[in-house]
Short mmCIF file of C-alpha atoms in Angstrom, two decimals:
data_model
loop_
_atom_site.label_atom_id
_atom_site.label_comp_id
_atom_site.label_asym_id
_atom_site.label_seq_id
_atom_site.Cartn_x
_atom_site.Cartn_y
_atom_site.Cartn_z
CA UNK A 1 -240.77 85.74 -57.43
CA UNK A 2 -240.34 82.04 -59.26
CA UNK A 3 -243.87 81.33 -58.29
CA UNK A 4 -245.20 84.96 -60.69
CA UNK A 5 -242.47 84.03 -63.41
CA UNK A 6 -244.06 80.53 -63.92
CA UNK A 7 -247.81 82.13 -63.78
CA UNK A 8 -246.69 84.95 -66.49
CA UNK A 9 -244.79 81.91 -68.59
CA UNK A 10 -247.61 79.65 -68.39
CA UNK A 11 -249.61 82.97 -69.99
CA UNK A 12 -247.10 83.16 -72.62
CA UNK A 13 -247.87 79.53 -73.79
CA UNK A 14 -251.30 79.17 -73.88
CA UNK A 15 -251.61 82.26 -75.54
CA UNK A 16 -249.31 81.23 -77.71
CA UNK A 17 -250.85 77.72 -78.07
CA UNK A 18 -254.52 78.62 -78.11
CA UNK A 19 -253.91 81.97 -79.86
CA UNK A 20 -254.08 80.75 -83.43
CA UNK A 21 -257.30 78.95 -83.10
CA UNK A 22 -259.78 79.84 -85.87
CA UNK A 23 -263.00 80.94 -85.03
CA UNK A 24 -266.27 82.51 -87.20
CA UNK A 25 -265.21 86.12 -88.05
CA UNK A 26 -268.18 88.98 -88.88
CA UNK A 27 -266.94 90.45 -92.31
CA UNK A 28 -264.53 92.83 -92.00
CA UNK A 29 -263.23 91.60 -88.93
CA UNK A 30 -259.48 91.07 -88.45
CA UNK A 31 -257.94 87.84 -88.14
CA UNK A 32 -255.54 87.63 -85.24
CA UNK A 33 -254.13 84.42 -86.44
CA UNK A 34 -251.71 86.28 -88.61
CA UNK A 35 -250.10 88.20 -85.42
CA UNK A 36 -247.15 87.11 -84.11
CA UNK A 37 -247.79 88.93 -80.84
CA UNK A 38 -249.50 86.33 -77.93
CA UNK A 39 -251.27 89.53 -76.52
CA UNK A 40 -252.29 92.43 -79.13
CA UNK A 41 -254.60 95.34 -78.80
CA UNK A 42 -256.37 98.18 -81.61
CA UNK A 43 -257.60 101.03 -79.89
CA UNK A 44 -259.87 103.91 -81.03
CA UNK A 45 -257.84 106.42 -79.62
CA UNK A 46 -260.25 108.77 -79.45
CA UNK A 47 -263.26 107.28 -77.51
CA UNK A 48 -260.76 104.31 -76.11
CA UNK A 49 -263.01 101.39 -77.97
CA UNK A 50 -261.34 97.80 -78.45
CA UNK A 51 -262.04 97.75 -81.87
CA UNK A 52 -259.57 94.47 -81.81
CA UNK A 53 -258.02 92.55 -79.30
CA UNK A 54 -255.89 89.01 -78.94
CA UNK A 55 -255.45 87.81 -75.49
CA UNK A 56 -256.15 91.78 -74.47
CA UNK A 57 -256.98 91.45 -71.05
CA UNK A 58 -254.26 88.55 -70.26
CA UNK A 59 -251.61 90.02 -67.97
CA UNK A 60 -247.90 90.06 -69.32
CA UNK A 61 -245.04 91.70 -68.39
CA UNK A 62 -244.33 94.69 -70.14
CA UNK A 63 -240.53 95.75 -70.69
CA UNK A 64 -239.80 99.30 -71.46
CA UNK A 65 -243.41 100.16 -72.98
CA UNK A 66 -243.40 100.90 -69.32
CA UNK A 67 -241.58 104.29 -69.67
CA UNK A 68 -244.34 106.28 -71.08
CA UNK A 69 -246.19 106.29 -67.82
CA UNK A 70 -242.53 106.99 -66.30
CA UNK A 71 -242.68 109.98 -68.97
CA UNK A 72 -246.00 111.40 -68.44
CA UNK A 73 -245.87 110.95 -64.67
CA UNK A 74 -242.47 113.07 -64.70
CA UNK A 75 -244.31 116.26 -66.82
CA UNK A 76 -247.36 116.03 -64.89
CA UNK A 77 -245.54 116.37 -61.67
CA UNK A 78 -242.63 119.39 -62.66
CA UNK A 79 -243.89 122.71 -63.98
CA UNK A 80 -240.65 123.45 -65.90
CA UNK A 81 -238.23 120.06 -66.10
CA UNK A 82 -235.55 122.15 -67.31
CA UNK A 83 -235.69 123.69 -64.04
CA UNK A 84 -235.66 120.66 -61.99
CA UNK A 85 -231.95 119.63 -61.44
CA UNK A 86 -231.27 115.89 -60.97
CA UNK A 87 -228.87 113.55 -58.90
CA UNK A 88 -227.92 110.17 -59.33
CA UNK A 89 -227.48 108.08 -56.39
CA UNK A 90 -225.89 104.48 -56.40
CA UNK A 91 -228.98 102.65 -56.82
CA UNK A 92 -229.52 104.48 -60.37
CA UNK A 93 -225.91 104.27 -61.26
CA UNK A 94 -226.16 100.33 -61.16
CA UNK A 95 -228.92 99.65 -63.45
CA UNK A 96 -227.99 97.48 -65.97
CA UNK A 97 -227.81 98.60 -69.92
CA UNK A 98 -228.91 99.95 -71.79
CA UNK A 99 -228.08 102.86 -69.81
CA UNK A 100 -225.88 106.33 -70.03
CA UNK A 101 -223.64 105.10 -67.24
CA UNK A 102 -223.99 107.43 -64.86
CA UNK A 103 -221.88 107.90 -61.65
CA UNK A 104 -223.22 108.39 -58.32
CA UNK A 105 -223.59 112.10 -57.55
CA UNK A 106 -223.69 113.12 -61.55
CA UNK A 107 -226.25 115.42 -62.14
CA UNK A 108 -228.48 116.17 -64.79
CA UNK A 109 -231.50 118.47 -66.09
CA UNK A 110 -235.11 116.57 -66.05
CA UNK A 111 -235.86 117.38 -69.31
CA UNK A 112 -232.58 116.07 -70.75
CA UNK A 113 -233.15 112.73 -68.68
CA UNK A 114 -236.64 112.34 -70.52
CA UNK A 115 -235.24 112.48 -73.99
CA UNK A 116 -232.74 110.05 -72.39
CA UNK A 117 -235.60 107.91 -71.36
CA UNK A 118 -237.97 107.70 -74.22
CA UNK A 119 -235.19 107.77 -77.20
CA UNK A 120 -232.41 105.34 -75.63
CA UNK A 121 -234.68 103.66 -73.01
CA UNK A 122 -232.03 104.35 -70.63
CA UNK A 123 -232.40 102.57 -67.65
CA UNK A 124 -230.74 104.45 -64.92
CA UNK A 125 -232.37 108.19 -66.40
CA UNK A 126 -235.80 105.82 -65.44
CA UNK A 127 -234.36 105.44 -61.72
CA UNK A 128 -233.03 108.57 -61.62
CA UNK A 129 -236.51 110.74 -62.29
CA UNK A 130 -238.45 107.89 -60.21
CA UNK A 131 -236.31 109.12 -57.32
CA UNK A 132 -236.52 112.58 -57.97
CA UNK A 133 -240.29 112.61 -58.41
CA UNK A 134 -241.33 110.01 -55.60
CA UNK A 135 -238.12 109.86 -53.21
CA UNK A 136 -237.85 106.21 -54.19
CA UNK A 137 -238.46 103.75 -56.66
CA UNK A 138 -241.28 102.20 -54.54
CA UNK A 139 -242.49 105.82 -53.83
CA UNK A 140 -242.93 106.39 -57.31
CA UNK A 141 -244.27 102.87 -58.64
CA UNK A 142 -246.90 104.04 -56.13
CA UNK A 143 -247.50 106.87 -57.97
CA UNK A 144 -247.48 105.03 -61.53
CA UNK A 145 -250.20 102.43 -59.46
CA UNK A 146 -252.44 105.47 -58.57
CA UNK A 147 -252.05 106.83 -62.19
CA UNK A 148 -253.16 103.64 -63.53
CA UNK A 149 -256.31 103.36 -61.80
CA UNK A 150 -257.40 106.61 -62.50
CA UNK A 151 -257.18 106.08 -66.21
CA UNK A 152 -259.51 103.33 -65.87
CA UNK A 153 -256.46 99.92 -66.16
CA UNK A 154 -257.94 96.98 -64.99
CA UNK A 155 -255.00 94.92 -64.71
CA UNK A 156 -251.99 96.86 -64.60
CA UNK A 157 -249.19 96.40 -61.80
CA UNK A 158 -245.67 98.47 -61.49
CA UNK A 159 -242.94 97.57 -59.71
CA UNK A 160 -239.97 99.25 -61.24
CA UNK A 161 -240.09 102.78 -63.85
CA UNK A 162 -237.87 100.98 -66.29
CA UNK A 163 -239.87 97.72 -67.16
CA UNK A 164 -237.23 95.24 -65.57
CA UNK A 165 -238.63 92.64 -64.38
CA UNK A 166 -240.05 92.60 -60.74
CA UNK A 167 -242.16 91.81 -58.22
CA UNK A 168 -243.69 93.24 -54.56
CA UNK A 169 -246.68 92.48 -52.29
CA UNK A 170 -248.45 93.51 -54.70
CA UNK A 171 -247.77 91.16 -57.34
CA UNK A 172 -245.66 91.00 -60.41
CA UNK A 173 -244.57 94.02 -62.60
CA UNK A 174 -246.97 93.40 -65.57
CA UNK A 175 -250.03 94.90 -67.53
CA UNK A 176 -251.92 93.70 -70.68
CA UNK A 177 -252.30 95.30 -73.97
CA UNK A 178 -255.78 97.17 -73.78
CA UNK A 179 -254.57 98.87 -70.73
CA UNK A 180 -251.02 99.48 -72.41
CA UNK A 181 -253.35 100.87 -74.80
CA UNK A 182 -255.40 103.11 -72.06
CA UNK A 183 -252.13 104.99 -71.06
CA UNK A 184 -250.95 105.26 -74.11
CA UNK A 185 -254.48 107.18 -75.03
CA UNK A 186 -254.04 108.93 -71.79
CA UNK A 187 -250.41 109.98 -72.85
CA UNK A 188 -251.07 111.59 -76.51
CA UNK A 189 -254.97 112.32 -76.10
CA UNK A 190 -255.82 113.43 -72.11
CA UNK A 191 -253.21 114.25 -70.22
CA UNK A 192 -252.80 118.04 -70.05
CA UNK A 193 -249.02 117.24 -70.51
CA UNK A 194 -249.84 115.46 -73.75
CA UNK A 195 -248.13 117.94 -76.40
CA UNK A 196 -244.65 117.95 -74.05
CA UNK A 197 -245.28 113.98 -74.36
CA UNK A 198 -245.43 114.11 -77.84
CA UNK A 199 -242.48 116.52 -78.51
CA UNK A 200 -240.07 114.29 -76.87
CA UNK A 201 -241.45 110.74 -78.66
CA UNK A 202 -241.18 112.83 -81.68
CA UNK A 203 -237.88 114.11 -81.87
CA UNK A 204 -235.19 112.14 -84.14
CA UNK A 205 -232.36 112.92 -81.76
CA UNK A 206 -230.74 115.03 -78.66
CA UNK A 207 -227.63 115.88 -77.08
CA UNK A 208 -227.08 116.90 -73.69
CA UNK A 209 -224.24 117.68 -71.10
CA UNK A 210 -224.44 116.44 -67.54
CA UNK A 211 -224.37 119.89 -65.29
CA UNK A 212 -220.50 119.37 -64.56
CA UNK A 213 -220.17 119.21 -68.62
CA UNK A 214 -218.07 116.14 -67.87
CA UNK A 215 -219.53 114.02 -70.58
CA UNK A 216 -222.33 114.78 -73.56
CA UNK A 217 -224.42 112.57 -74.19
CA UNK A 218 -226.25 111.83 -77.96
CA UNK A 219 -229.88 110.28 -77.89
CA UNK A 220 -231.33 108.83 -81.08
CA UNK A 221 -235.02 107.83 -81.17
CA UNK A 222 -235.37 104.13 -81.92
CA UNK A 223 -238.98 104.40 -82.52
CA UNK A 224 -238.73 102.91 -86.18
CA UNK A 225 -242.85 103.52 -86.57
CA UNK A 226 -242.31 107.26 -86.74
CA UNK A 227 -240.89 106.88 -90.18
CA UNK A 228 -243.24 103.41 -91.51
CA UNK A 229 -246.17 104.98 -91.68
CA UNK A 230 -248.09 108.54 -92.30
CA UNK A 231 -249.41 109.90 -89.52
CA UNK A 232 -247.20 107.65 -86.63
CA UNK A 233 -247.41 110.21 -83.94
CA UNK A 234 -245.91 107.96 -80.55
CA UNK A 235 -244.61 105.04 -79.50
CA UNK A 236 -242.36 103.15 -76.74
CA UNK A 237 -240.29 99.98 -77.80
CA UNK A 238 -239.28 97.60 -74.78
CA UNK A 239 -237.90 93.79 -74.04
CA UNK A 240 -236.54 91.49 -71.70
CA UNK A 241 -236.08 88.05 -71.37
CA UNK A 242 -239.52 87.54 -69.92
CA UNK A 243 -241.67 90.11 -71.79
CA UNK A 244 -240.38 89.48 -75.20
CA UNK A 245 -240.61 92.10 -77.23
CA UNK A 246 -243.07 94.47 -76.66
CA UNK A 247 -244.61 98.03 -78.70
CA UNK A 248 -246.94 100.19 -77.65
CA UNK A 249 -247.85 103.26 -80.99
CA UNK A 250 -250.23 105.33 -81.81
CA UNK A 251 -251.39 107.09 -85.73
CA UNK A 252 -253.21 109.64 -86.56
CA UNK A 253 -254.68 110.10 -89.93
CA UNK A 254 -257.27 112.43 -90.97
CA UNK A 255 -259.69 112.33 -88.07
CA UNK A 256 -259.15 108.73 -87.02
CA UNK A 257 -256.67 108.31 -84.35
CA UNK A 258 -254.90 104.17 -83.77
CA UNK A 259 -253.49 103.08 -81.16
CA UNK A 260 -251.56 99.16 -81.26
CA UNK A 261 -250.17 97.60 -78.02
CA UNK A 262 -248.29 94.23 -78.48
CA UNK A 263 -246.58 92.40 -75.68
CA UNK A 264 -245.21 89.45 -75.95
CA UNK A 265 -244.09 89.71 -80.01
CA UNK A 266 -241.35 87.64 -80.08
CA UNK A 267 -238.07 87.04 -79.20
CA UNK A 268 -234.50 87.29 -80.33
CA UNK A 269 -233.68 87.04 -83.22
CA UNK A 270 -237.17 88.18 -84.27
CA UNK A 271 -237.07 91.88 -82.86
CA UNK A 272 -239.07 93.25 -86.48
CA UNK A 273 -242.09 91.12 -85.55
CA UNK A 274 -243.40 94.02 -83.42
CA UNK A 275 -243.09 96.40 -86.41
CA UNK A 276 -244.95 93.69 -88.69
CA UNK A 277 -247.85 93.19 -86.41
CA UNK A 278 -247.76 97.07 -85.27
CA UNK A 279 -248.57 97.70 -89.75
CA UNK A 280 -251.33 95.03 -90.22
CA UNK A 281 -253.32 96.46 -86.76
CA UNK A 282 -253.10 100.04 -88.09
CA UNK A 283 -253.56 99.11 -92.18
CA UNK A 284 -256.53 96.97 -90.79
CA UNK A 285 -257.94 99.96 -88.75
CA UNK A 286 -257.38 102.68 -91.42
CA UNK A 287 -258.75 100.11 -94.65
CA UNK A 288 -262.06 99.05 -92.19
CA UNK A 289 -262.97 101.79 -89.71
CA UNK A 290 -264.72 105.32 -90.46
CA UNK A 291 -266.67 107.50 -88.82
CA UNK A 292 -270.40 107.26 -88.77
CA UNK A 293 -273.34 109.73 -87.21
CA UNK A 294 -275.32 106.97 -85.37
CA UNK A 295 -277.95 109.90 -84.06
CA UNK A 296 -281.62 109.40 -84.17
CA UNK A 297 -283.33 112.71 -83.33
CA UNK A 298 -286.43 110.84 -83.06
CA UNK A 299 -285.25 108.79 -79.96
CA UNK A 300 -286.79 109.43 -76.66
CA UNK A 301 -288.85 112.51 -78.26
CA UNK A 302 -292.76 111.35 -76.97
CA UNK A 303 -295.85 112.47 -75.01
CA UNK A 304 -295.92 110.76 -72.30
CA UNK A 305 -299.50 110.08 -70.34
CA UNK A 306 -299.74 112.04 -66.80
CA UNK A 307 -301.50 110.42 -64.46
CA UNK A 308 -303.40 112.11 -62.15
CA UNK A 309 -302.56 115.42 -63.56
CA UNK A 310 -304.29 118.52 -64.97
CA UNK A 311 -305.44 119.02 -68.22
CA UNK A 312 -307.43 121.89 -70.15
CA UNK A 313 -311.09 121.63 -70.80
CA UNK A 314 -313.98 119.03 -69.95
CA UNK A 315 -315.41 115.97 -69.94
CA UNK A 316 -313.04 114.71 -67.02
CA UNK A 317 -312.34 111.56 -69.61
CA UNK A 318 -309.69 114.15 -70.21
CA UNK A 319 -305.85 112.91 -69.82
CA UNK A 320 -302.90 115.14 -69.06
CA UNK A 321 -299.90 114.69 -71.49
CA UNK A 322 -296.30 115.83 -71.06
CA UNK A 323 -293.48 116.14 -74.17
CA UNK A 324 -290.22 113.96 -73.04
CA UNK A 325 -286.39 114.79 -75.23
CA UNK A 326 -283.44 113.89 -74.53
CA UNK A 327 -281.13 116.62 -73.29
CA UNK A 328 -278.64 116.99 -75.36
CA UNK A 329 -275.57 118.44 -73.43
CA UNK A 330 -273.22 119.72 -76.38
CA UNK A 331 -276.49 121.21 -78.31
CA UNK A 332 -275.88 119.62 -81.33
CA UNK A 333 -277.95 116.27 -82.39
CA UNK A 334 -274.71 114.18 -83.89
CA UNK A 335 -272.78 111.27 -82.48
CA UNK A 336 -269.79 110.17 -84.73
CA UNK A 337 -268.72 106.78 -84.15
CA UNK A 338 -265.66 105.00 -85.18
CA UNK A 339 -267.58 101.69 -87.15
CA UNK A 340 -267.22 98.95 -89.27
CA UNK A 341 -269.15 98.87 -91.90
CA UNK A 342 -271.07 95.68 -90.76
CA UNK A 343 -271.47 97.16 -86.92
CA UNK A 344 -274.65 98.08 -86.18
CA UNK A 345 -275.47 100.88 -83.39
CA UNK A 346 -278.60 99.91 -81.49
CA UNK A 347 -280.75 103.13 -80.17
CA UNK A 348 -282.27 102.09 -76.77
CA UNK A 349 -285.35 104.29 -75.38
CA UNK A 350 -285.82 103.44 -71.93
CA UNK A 351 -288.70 105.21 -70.47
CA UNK A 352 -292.04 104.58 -68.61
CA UNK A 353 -295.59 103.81 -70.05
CA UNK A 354 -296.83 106.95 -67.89
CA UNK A 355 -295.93 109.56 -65.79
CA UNK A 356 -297.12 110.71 -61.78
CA UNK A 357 -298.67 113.91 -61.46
CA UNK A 358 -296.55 116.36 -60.79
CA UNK A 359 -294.04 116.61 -63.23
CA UNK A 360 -291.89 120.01 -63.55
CA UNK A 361 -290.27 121.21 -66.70
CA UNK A 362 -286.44 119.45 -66.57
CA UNK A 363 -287.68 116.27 -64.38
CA UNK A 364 -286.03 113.30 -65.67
CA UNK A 365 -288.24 110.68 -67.45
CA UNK A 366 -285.26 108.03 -68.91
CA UNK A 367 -282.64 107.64 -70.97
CA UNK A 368 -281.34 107.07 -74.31
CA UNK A 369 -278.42 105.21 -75.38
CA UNK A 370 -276.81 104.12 -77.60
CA UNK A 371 -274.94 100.33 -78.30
CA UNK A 372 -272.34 98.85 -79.74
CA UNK A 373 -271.80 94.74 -78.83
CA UNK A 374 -273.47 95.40 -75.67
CA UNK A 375 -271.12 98.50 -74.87
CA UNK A 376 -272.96 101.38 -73.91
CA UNK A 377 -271.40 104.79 -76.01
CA UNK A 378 -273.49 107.12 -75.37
CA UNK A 379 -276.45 107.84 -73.21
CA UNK A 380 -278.53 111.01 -72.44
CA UNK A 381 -280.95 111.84 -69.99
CA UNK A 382 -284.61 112.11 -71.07
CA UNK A 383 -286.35 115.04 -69.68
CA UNK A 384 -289.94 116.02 -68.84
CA UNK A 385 -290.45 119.40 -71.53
CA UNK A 386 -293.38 121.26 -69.56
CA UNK A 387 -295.20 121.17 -66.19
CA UNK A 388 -298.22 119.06 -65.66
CA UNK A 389 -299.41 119.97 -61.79
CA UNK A 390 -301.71 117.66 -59.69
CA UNK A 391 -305.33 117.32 -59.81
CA UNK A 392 -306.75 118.96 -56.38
CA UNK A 393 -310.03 120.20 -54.78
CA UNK A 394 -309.81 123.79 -56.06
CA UNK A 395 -308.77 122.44 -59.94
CA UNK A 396 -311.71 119.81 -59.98
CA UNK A 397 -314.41 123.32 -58.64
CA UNK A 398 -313.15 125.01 -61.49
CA UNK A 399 -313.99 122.16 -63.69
CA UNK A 400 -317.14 121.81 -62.48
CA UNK A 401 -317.86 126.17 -62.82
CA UNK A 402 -316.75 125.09 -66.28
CA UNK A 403 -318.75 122.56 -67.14
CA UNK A 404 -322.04 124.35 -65.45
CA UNK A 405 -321.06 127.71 -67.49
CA UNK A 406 -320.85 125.43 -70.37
CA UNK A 407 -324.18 124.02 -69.85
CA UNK A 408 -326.14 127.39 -68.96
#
């Protein structure tokens, strides 16, 4: 446990340290020197593109920016979470604030603990669904582990479903912004659960009774994006001693979607650096990025020599020839990316000087893709457009009748 606090506070510094240091910027590009945030992440959130990052792939602990995969790990696994009824045991009743306070054996609706969750980043609702979704806290940081992977996170570990700070054999609880990022994307943009996501990081406030109607309880969303810019549609605040303070949001305007991810941004008394850095990410995206159709219908479009294959007519100098295109999947010739105006998409053909005899209509011949930066975007399969059989004994007599009809 020391030994993974000292790694992740050795990150802190030299990100901090090394950070700052200026280097050649493309025009247009954003400056990350101005962040306050040692690890800070843009996102397309629509194709999941880095279109900035600042230490993005440096593992840090992550806080309570870890409750939207608590969240979205909670819808995907209930049908109705009104229907799923709730029980606090003693392990969820001692988690530290903020939390509602609950008592062992106090029970609760799912639905009202995720409002609980996402608005007041309680910390004992977090225990409270991990146990009711994965029997334990382990059993469902297993679950948050699996999730993680299959939305592509590179470096992502979870120990705990509230952010505290922890550790297992697996390593420490941490992440780093572009896959903070990733599940954010994955909350709001692919998850089939993604509108119940939103309705709950949306609301401004909710009250709820525990089942006994003992106590209500009034949630207010501390999410102060929602109201700083048009078109906030998400986000998760979180902090602890060793994360800092943390932010994780995502805009939509028009048909460009943002997503920021900051970890550590700061810490007490500088809790409105996340909000700072969180504007000039998203006013940098919105004032530099639109979308562009980067498709060149003459790419991968060629006749393509056939060796050893049959052609019409005489002399036998004759050479077969088959039409190659790309298939396009969709059936429409566009591909919109989010760009800079100095990025450049390159259009890669990658196909062979010739083709063997035969070749059948649909046979692929290549590829096309497309690049940004050495990123592959897009690619699609180039396929043979008409069949070119083999030259054999019976096609080379008919030549011949040919050419001896020809010369009668």
């Amino acid at each position: 446990m020391k030994f993974e606090k000292l790694i992740c506070a050795i990150a802190v510094i030299v990100a901090l340290v090394f950070g700052n240091v200026p280097a050649v910027r493309a025009e247009g590009e954003f400056d990350g020197s101005s962040l306050y945030a040692a690890s800070a992440c843009l996102m397309d959130g629509d194709s999941g593109r880095v279109l900035f990052g600042k230490e993005a792939d440096t593992p840090f602990p992550m806080a309570s920016t870890t409750k939207i995969m608590t969240c979205i790990l909670a819808l995907e696994m209930t049908e109705d979470p009104y229907s799923v009824i709730v029980t606090a045991s003693d392990n969820a009743a001692a988690q530290p604030a903020v939390h509602l306070g609950v008592h062992e054996g106090q029970q609760f609706y799912l639905q009202d603990l995720l409002y609980a969750l996402m608005l007041e980043s309680y910390n004992d609702a977090a225990v409270m669904i991990a146990e009711a979704i994965g029997g334990s806290v382990e059993g469902f940081a297993a679950l948050m582990n699996e999730k993680a992977a299959e939305i592509g996170c590179a470096d992502t570990h979870y120990v705990t479903p509230n952010g505290l700070d922890g550790a297992d054999e697996g390593g420490s609880h941490h992440t780093t912004a572009s896959d903070l990022a990733l599940v954010m994307r994955y909350c709001i943009r692919q998850s089939p659960k993604a509108a119940a996501f939103l309705e709950i990081t949306q609301t401004p406030s909710h009250s709820f009774w525990d089942l006994e109607q003992t106590g209500i309880y009034d949630c207010t969303n501390h999410n102060a994006f929602l109201t700083m810019m048009d078109g906030a549609l998400s986000g998760k605040t979180g902090f602890t001693s060793q994360a800092g303070y943390c932010y994780v949001g995502a805009l939509q305007q028009g048909d460009r979607c943002f997503i920021v991810a900051l970890l550590a941004c700061g810490w007490p008394n500088n809790r409105d650096y996340k909000w700072a850095d969180t504007r000039k990410l998203m006013e940098y995206g919105l004032e530099n990025y639109e979308y562009r159709d980067v498709f060149d219908s003459s790419a991968g479009q060629v006749v393509l020599p056939v060796k050893n294959g049959r052609y019409e007519g005489y002399p036998a100098s004759g050479t077969a020839k088959a039409a190659v295109s790309p298939v396009l999947y969709s059936g429409e010739a566009h591909l919109n990316v989010l760009l800079r105006q100095d990025e450049v998409v390159e259009v890669r053909a990658e196909l062979p000087d010739s083709l063997e005899a035969p070749v059948y209509e649909g046979d692929a011949a290549g590829k096309v893709e497309y690049v940004l930066n050495g990123e592959v975007l897009a690619s699609y399969p180039v396929c043979v457009q008409e069949t070119v059989e083999k030259i054999d004994y019976l096609w080379c007599l008919e030549r011949m009748w040919q050419w001896y009809c020809g010369k009668a």
